[in-house]
Short mmCIF file of C-alpha atoms and ligand atoms in Angstrom, two decimals:
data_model
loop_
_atom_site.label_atom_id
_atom_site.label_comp_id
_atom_site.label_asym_id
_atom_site.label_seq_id
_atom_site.Cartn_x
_atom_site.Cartn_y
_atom_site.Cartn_z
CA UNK A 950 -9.99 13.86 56.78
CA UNK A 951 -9.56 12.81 53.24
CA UNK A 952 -6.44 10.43 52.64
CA UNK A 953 -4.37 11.55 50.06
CA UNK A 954 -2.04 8.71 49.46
CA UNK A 955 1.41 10.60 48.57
CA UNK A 956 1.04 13.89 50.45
CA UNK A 957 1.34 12.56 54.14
CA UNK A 958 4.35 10.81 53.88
CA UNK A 959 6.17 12.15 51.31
CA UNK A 960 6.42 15.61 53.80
CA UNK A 961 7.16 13.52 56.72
CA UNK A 962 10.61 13.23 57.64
CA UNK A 963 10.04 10.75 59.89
CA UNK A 964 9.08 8.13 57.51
CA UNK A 965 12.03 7.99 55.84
CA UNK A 966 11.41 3.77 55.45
CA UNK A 967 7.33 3.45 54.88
CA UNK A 968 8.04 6.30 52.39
CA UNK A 969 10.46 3.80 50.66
CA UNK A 970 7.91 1.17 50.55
CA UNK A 971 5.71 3.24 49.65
CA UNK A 972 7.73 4.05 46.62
CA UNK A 973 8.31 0.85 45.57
CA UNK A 974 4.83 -0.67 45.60
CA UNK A 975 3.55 2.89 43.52
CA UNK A 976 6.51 1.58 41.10
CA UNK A 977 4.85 -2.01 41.15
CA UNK A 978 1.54 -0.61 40.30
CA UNK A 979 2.35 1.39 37.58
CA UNK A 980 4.21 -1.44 36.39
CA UNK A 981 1.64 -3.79 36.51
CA UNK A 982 -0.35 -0.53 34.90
CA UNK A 983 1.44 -0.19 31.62
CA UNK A 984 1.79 -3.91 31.10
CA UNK A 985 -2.31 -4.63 31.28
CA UNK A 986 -2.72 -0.99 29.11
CA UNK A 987 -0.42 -2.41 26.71
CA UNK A 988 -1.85 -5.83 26.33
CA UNK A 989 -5.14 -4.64 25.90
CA UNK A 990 -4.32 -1.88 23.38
CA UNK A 991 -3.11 -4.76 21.35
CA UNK A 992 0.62 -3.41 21.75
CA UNK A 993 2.63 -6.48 22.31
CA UNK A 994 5.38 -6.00 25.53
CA UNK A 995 8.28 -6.87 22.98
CA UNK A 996 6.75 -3.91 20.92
CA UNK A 997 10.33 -2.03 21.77
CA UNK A 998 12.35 -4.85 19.63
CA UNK A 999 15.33 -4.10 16.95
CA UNK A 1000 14.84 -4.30 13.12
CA UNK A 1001 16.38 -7.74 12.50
CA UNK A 1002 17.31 -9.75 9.51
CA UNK A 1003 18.09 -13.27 10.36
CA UNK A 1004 19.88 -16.21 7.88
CA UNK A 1005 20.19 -19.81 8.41
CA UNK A 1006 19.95 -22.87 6.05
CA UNK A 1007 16.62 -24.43 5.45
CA UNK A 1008 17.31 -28.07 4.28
CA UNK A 1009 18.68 -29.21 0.49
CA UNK A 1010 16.93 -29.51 -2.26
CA UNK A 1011 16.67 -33.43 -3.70
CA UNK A 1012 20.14 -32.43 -6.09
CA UNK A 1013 22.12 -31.10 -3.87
CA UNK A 1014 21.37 -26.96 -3.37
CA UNK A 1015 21.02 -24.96 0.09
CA UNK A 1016 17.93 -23.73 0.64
CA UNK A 1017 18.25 -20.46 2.89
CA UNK A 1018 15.75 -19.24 5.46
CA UNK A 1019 15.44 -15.74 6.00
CA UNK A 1020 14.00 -14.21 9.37
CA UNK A 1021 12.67 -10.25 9.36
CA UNK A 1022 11.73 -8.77 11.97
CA UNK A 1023 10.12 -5.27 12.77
CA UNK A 1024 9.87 -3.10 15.88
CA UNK A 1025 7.02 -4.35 16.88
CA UNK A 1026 7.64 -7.72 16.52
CA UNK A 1027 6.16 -8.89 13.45
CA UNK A 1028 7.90 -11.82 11.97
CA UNK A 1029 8.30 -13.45 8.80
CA UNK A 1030 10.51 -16.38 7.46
CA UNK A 1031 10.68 -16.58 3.93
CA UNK A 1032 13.13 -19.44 2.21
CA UNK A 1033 15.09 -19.43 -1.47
CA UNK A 1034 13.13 -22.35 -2.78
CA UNK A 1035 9.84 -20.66 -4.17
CA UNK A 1036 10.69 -17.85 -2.53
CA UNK A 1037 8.55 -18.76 -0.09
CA UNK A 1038 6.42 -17.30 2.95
CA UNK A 1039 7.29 -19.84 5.39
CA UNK A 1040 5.36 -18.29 8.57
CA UNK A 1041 4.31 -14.70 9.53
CA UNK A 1042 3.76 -14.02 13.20
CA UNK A 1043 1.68 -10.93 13.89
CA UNK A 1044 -0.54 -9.92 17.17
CA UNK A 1045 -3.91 -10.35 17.94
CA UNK A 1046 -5.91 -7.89 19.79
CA UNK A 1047 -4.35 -8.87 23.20
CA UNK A 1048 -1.17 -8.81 21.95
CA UNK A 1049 -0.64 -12.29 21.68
CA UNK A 1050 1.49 -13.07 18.74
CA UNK A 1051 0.32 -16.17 16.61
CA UNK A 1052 1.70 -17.68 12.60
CA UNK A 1053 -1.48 -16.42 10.33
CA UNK A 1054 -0.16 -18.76 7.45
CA UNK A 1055 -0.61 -22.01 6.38
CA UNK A 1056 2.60 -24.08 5.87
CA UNK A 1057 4.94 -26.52 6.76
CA UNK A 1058 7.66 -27.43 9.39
CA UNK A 1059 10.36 -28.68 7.06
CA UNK A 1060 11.77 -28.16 3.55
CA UNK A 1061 10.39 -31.62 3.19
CA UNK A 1062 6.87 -30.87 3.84
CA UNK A 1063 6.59 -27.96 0.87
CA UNK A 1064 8.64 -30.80 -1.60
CA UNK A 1065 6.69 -33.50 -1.31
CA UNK A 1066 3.46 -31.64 -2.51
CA UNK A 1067 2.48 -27.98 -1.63
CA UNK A 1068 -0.94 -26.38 -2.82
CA UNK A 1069 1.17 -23.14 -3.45
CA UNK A 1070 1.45 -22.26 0.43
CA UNK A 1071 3.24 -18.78 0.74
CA UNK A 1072 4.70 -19.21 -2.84
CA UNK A 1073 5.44 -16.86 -5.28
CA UNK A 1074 3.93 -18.00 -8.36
CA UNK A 1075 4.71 -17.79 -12.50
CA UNK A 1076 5.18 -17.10 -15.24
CA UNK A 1077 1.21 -16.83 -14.86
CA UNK A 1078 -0.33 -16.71 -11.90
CA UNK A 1079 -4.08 -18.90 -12.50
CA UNK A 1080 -5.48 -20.34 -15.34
CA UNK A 1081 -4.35 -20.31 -19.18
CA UNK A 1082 -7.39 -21.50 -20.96
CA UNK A 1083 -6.68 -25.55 -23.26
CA UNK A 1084 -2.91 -24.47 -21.61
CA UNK A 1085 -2.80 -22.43 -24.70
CA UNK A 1086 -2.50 -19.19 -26.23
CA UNK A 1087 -1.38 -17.32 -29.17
CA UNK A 1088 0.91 -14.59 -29.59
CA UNK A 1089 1.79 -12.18 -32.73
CA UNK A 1090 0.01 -14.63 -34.49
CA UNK A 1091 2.58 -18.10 -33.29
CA UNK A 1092 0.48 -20.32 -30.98
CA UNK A 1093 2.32 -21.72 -27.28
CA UNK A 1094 1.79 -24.84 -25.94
CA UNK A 1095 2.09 -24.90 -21.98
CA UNK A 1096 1.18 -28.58 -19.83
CA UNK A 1097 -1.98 -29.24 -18.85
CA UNK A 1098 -1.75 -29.39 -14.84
CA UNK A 1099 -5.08 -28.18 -14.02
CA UNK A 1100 -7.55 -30.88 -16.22
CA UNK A 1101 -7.81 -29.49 -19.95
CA UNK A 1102 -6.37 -25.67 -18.55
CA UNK A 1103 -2.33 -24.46 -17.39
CA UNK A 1104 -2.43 -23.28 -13.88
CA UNK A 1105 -0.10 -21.27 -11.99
CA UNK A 1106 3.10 -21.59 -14.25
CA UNK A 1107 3.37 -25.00 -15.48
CA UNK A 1108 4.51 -27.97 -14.06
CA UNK A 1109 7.82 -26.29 -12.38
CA UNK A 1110 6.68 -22.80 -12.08
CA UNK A 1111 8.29 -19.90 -9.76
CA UNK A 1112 6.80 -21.57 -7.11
CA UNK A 1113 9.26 -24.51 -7.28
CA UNK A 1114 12.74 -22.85 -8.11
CA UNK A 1115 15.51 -21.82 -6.42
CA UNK A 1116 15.76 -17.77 -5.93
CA UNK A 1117 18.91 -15.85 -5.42
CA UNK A 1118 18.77 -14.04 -2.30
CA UNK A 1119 20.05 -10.75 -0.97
CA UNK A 1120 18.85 -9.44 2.61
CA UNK A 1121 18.66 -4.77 3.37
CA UNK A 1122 18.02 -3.29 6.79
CA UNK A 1123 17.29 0.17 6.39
CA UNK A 1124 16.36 2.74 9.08
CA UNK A 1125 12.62 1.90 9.51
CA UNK A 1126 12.62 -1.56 7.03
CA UNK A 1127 14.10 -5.07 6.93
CA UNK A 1128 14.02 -6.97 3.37
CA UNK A 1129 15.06 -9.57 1.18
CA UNK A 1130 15.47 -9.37 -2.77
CA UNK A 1131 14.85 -12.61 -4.59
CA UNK A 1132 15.88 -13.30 -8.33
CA UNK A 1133 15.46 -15.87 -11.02
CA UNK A 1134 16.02 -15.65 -15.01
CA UNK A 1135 13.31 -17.86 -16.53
CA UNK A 1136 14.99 -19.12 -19.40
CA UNK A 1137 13.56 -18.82 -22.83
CA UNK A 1138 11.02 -21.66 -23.51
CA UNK A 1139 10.90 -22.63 -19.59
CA UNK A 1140 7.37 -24.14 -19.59
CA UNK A 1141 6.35 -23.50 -23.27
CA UNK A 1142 6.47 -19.60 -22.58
CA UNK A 1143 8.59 -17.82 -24.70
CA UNK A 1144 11.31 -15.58 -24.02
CA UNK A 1145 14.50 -14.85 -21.06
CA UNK A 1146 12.42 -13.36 -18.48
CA UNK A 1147 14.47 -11.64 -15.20
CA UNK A 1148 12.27 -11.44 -12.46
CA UNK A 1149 13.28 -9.27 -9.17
CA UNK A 1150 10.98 -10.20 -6.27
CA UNK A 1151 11.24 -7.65 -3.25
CA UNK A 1152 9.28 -8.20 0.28
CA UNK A 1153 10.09 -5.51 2.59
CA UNK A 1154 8.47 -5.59 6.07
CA UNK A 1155 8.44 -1.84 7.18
CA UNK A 1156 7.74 -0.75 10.95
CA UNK A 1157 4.03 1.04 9.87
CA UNK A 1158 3.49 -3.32 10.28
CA UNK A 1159 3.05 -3.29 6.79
CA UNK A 1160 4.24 -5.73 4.56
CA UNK A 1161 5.21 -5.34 0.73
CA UNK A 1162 5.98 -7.45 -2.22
CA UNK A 1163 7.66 -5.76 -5.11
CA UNK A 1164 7.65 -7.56 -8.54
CA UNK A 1165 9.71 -6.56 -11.12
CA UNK A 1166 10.36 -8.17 -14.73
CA UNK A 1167 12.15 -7.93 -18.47
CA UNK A 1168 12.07 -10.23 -21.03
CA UNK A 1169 13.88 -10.46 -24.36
CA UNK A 1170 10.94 -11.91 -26.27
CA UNK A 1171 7.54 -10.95 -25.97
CA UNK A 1172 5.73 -12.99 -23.13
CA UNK A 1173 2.94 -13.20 -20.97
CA UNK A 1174 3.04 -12.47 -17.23
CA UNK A 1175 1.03 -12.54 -14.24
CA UNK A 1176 2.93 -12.73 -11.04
CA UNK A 1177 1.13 -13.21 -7.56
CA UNK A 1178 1.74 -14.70 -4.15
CA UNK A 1179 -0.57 -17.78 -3.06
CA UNK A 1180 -0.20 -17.11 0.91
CA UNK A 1181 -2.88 -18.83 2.45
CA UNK A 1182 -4.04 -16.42 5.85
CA UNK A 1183 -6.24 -17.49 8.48
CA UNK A 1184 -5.80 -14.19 11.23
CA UNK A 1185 -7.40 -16.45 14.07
CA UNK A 1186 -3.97 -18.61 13.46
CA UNK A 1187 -3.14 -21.22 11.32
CA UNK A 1188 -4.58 -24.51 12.12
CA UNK A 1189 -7.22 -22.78 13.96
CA UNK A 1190 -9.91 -23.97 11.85
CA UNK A 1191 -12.37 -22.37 9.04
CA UNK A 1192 -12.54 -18.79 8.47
CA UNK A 1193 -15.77 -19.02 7.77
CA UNK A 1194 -16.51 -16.41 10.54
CA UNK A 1195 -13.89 -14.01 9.38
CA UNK A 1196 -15.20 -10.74 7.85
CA UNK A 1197 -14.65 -9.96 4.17
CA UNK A 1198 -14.77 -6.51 2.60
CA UNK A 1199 -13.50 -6.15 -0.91
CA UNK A 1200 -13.52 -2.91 -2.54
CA UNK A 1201 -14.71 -4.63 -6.02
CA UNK A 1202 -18.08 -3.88 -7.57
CA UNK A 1203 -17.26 -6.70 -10.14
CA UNK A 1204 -15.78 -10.34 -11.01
CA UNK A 1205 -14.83 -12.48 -14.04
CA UNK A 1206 -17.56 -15.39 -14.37
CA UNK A 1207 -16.01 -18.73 -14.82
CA UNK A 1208 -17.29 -21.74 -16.54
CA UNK A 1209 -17.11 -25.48 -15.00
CA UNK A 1210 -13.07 -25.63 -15.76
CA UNK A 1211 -13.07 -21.77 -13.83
CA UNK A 1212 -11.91 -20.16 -16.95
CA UNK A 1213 -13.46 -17.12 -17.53
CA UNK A 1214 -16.32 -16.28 -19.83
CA UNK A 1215 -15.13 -13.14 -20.70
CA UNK A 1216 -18.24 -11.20 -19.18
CA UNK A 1217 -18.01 -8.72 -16.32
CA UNK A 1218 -20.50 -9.37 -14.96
CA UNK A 1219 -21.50 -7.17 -11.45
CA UNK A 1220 -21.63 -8.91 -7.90
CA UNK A 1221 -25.08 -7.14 -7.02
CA UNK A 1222 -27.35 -9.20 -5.31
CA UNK A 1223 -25.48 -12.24 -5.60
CA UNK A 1224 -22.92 -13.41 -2.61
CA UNK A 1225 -20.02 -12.69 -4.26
CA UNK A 1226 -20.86 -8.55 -3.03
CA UNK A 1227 -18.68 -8.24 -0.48
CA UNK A 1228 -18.36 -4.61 -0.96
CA UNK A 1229 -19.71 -4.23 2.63
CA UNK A 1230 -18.09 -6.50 5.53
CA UNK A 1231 -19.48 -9.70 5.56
CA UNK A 1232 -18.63 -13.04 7.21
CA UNK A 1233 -16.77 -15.45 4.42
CA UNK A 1234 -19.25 -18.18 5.10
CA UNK A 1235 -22.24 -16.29 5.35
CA UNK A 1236 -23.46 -17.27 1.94
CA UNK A 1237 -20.32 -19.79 0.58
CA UNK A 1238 -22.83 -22.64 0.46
CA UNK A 1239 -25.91 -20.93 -1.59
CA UNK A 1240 -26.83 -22.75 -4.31
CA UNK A 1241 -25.70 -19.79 -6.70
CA UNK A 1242 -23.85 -21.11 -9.84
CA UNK A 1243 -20.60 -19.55 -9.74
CA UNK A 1244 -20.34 -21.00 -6.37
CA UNK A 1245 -21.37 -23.95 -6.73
CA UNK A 1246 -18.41 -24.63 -10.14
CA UNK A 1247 -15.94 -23.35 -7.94
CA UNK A 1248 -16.83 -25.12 -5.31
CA UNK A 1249 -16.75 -22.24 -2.99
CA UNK A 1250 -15.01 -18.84 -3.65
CA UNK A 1251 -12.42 -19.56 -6.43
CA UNK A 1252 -13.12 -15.76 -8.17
CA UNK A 1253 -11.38 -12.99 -9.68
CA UNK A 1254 -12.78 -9.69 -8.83
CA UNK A 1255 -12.53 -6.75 -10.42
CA UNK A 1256 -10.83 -4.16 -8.22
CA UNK A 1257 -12.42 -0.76 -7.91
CA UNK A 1258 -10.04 2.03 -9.55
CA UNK A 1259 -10.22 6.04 -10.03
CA UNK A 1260 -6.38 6.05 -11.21
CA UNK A 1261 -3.61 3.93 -11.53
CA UNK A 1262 -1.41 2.96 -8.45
CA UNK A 1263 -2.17 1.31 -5.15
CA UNK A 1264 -5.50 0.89 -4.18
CA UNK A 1265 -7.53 -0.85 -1.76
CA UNK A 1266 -8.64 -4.63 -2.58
CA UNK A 1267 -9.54 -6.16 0.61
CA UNK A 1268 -9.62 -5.93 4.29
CA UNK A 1269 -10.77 -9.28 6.49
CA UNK A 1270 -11.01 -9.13 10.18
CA UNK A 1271 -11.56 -11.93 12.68
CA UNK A 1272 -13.75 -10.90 15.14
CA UNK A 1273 -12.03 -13.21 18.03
CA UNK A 1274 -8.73 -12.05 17.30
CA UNK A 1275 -9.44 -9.01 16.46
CA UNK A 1276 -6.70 -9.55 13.78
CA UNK A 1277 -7.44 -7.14 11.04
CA UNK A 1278 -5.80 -7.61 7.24
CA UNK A 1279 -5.87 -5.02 4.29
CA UNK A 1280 -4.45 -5.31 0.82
CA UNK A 1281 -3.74 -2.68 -1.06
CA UNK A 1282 -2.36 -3.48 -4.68
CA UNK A 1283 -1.41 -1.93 -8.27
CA UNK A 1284 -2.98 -4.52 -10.20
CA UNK A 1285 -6.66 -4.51 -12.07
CA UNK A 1286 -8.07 -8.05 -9.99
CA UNK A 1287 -7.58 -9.90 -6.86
CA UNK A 1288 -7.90 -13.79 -6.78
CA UNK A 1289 -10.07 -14.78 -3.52
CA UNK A 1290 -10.33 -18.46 -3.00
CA UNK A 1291 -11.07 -20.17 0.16
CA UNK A 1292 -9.11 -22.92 -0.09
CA UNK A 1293 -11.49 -25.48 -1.15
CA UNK A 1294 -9.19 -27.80 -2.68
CA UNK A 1295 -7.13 -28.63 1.00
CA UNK A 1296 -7.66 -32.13 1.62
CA UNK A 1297 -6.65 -32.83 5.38
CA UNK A 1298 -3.25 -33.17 4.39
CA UNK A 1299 -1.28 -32.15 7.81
CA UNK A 1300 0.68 -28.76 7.96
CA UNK A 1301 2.38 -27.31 10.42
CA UNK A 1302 2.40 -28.85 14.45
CA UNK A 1303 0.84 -31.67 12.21
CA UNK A 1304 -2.42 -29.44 12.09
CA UNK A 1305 -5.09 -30.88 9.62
CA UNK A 1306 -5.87 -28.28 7.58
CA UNK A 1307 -9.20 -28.81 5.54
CA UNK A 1308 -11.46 -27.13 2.73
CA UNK A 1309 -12.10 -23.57 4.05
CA UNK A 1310 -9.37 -23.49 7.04
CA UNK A 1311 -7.84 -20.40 4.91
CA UNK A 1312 -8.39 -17.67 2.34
CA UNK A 1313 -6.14 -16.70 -0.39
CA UNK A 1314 -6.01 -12.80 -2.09
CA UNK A 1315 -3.95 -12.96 -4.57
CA UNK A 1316 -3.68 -9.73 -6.76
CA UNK A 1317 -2.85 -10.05 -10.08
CA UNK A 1318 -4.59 -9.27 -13.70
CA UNK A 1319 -7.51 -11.27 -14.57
CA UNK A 1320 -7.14 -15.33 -15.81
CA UNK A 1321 -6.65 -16.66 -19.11
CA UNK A 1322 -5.97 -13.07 -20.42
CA UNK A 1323 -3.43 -13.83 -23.26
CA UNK A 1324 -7.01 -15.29 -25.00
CA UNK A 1325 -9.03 -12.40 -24.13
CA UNK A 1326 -8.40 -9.76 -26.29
CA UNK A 1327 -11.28 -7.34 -23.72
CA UNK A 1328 -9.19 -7.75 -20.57
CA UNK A 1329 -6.24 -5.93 -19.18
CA UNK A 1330 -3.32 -7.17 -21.20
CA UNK A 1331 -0.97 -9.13 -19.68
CA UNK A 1332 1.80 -9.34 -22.10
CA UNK A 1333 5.45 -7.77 -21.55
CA UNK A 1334 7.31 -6.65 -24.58
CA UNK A 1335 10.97 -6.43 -24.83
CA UNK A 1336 12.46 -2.84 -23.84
CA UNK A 1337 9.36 -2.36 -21.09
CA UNK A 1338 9.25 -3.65 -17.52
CA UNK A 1339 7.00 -4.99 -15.76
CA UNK A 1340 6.03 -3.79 -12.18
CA UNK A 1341 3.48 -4.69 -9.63
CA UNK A 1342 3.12 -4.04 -6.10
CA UNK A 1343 0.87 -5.51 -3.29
CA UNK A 1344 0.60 -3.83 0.43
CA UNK A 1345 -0.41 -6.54 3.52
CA UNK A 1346 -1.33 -3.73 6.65
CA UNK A 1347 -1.81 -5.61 9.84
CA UNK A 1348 -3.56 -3.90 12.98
CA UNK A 1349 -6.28 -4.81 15.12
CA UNK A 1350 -9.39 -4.10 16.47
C1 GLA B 1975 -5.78 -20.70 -7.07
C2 GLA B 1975 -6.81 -21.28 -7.94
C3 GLA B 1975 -7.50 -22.39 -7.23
C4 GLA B 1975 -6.50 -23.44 -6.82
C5 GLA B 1975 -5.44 -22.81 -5.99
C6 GLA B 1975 -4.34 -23.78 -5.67
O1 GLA B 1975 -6.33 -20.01 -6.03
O2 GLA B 1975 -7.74 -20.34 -8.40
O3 GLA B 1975 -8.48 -22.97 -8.06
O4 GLA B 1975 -5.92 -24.01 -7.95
O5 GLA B 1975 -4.88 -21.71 -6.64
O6 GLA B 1975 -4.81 -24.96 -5.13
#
């Protein structure tokens, strides 16, 4: 006779208690069920959380201002912290295949940590995002004089650039999103640049786990502008190690060559047959130590490529996946370039849980227009005239595989 485990006791009233048992150890099982399905479908068990927007103080800046810490949260469980000063990415937590949840950026503990000398962790960075070319430039014909931080060349905004100010803040929960909006007025002549430029930031974390940053600008006086975000990702978790094994895909079937100071020639120049084509997946360090020129001046990858368009508006740049995570990133963005450097220039010095992170222990995308373009008249023009605005947006998707 074939044993069919419900059938026999459920009809037989006297069983009343096995059939109770019964009950409870089917309830067990399915239990137990659901829970392994829904750690191996990558679906983390707190995947039924609330949309949550957390505040708290940060630490105080050397004179004396608050620096806030926001927390969002999304359904799922995906977490960021972002703080005022720099409006900085302070940690994002996101699950890996198993449903483990890990911090795939590079950063600090304390307010302390990012003030005593960041490499742009999580920042947002300006007025110009990369390198001005002799930290110089000329505009309707009057030359601008910005500091030389980066040997003869301007990098990243200056010597105080967005990365390093204090943003107002201003937290939204909406139905399916939790975000904050960050502002600072650059004032006219901040860092040689000219003009009053009001910047809006806005990172929203939506529950399709996607993350976006919103830029918006106006200026009184003509200026130029090239805002970006330097997070620094590694999906297998930060302090994990290189990402050398990670997978690279980005949609770009051309870069900016740079000479030894990684200003660029002004040539296009296409990525066929060289390993900078990453247009099909391909491990980060598969090729990062060929003896090809462009990687050997930048000392790694330290490129600008040019992103594949058919029309203006959010497209693809990049998607990286980890194979032992199963962690998979994608970047979708408005702008004409994307920035991807693999950190060669961290040192050792100690990050977060006092991790060492060194050269190659994390990859940066950061979208933006192409360097030194207020001196090359054949690139995308970065200048912002009064009466226009400026407006750029970049998409972070997170899944796995
Ligand atoms: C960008 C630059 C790099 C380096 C980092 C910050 O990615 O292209 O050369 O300056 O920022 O360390």
């Amino acid at each position: 006779m074939t044993k069919n485990f419900l059938q026999p006791i459920l009809f037989d009233p006297n069983h009343q208690r096995p059939l109770m048992i019964r009950g409870m150890v089917l309830l067990f099982l399915s239990c137990l069920t659901l829970i392994a399905f829904c750690a191996g479908s990558g679906v983390s068990s707190s995947a039924r959380g609330a949309l949550m927007v957390k505040k708290e103080t940060f630490g105080t800046t050397p004179d004396g201002k608050t620096v806030e810490l926001y927390t969002l949260t999304n359904t799922y469980g995906i977490e960021t912290r972002i703080m005022t000063y720099g409006g900085i990415i302070v940690s994002l937590q996101t699950p890996d295949k198993k449903g483990h949840f890990a911090d795939i950026t590079l950063g600090f503990d304390t307010l302390a940590g990012y003030l005593a000398k960041n490499p742009y962790f999580g920042a947002l960075v300006g007025r110009y995002g990369n390198r001005i070319g002799n930290a110089k430039f000329t505009l309707d014909g009057k030359e601008y004089t910005l500091a030389k931080n980066n040997g003869p060349n301007a990098l990243h905004g200056g010597l105080k650039g967005f990365d390093k100010v204090l943003w107002q803040a201003q937290s939204f929960q909406k139905s399916a999103e939790v975000g904050l909006i960050l502002k600072y007025t650059s004032a006219d002549g901040e860092e040689g640049y000219p003009g009053t430029l009001r910047v809006t930031v806005t990172y929203t974390l939506n529950d399709k786990n996607e993350f976006s940053i919103d830029y918006q600008a106006t200026t009184d006086k003509a200026t130029p502008i090239n805002l970006t975000n330097h997070t620094y990702f590694n999906l297998a978790g930060e302090g994990s190690g290189s990402i050398l094994g990670e997978e690279l895909m980005l949609n770009a079937d051309r870069f900016t060559p740079v000479d030894a100071t990684l200003i660029p020639t002004g040539k296009i120049a296409s990525v066929k047959g060289t390993p900078l084509d990453f247009t099909k997946p391909t491990a980060i360090g598969a090729r990062i130590n060929d003896k090809f020129e462009q990687l050997v001046l930048g000392n790694g990858y330290d490129h600008n490529f040019v992103i594949n368009r058919q029309s203006p508006g959010l497209a693809l740049a990049a998607r990286v996946y980890d194979p032992t995570s199963g962690r998979v990133l994608e970047v979708d963005t408005t702008e004409p370039g994307v920035q991807f450097y693999t950190g060669n220039f961290l040192d050792g010095t100690p990050g977060k849980h006092e991790h060492i992170y060194k050269a190659r222990d994390a990859f940066c995308l950061e979208t933006q227009h192409y360097p030194d373009s207020p001196n090359k008249p054949n690139f995308p023009s970065t200048i912002l005239r009064p009466g226009k605005t400026y407006h750029s947006t970049t998409v972070w998707r997170f899944s796995t595989r």
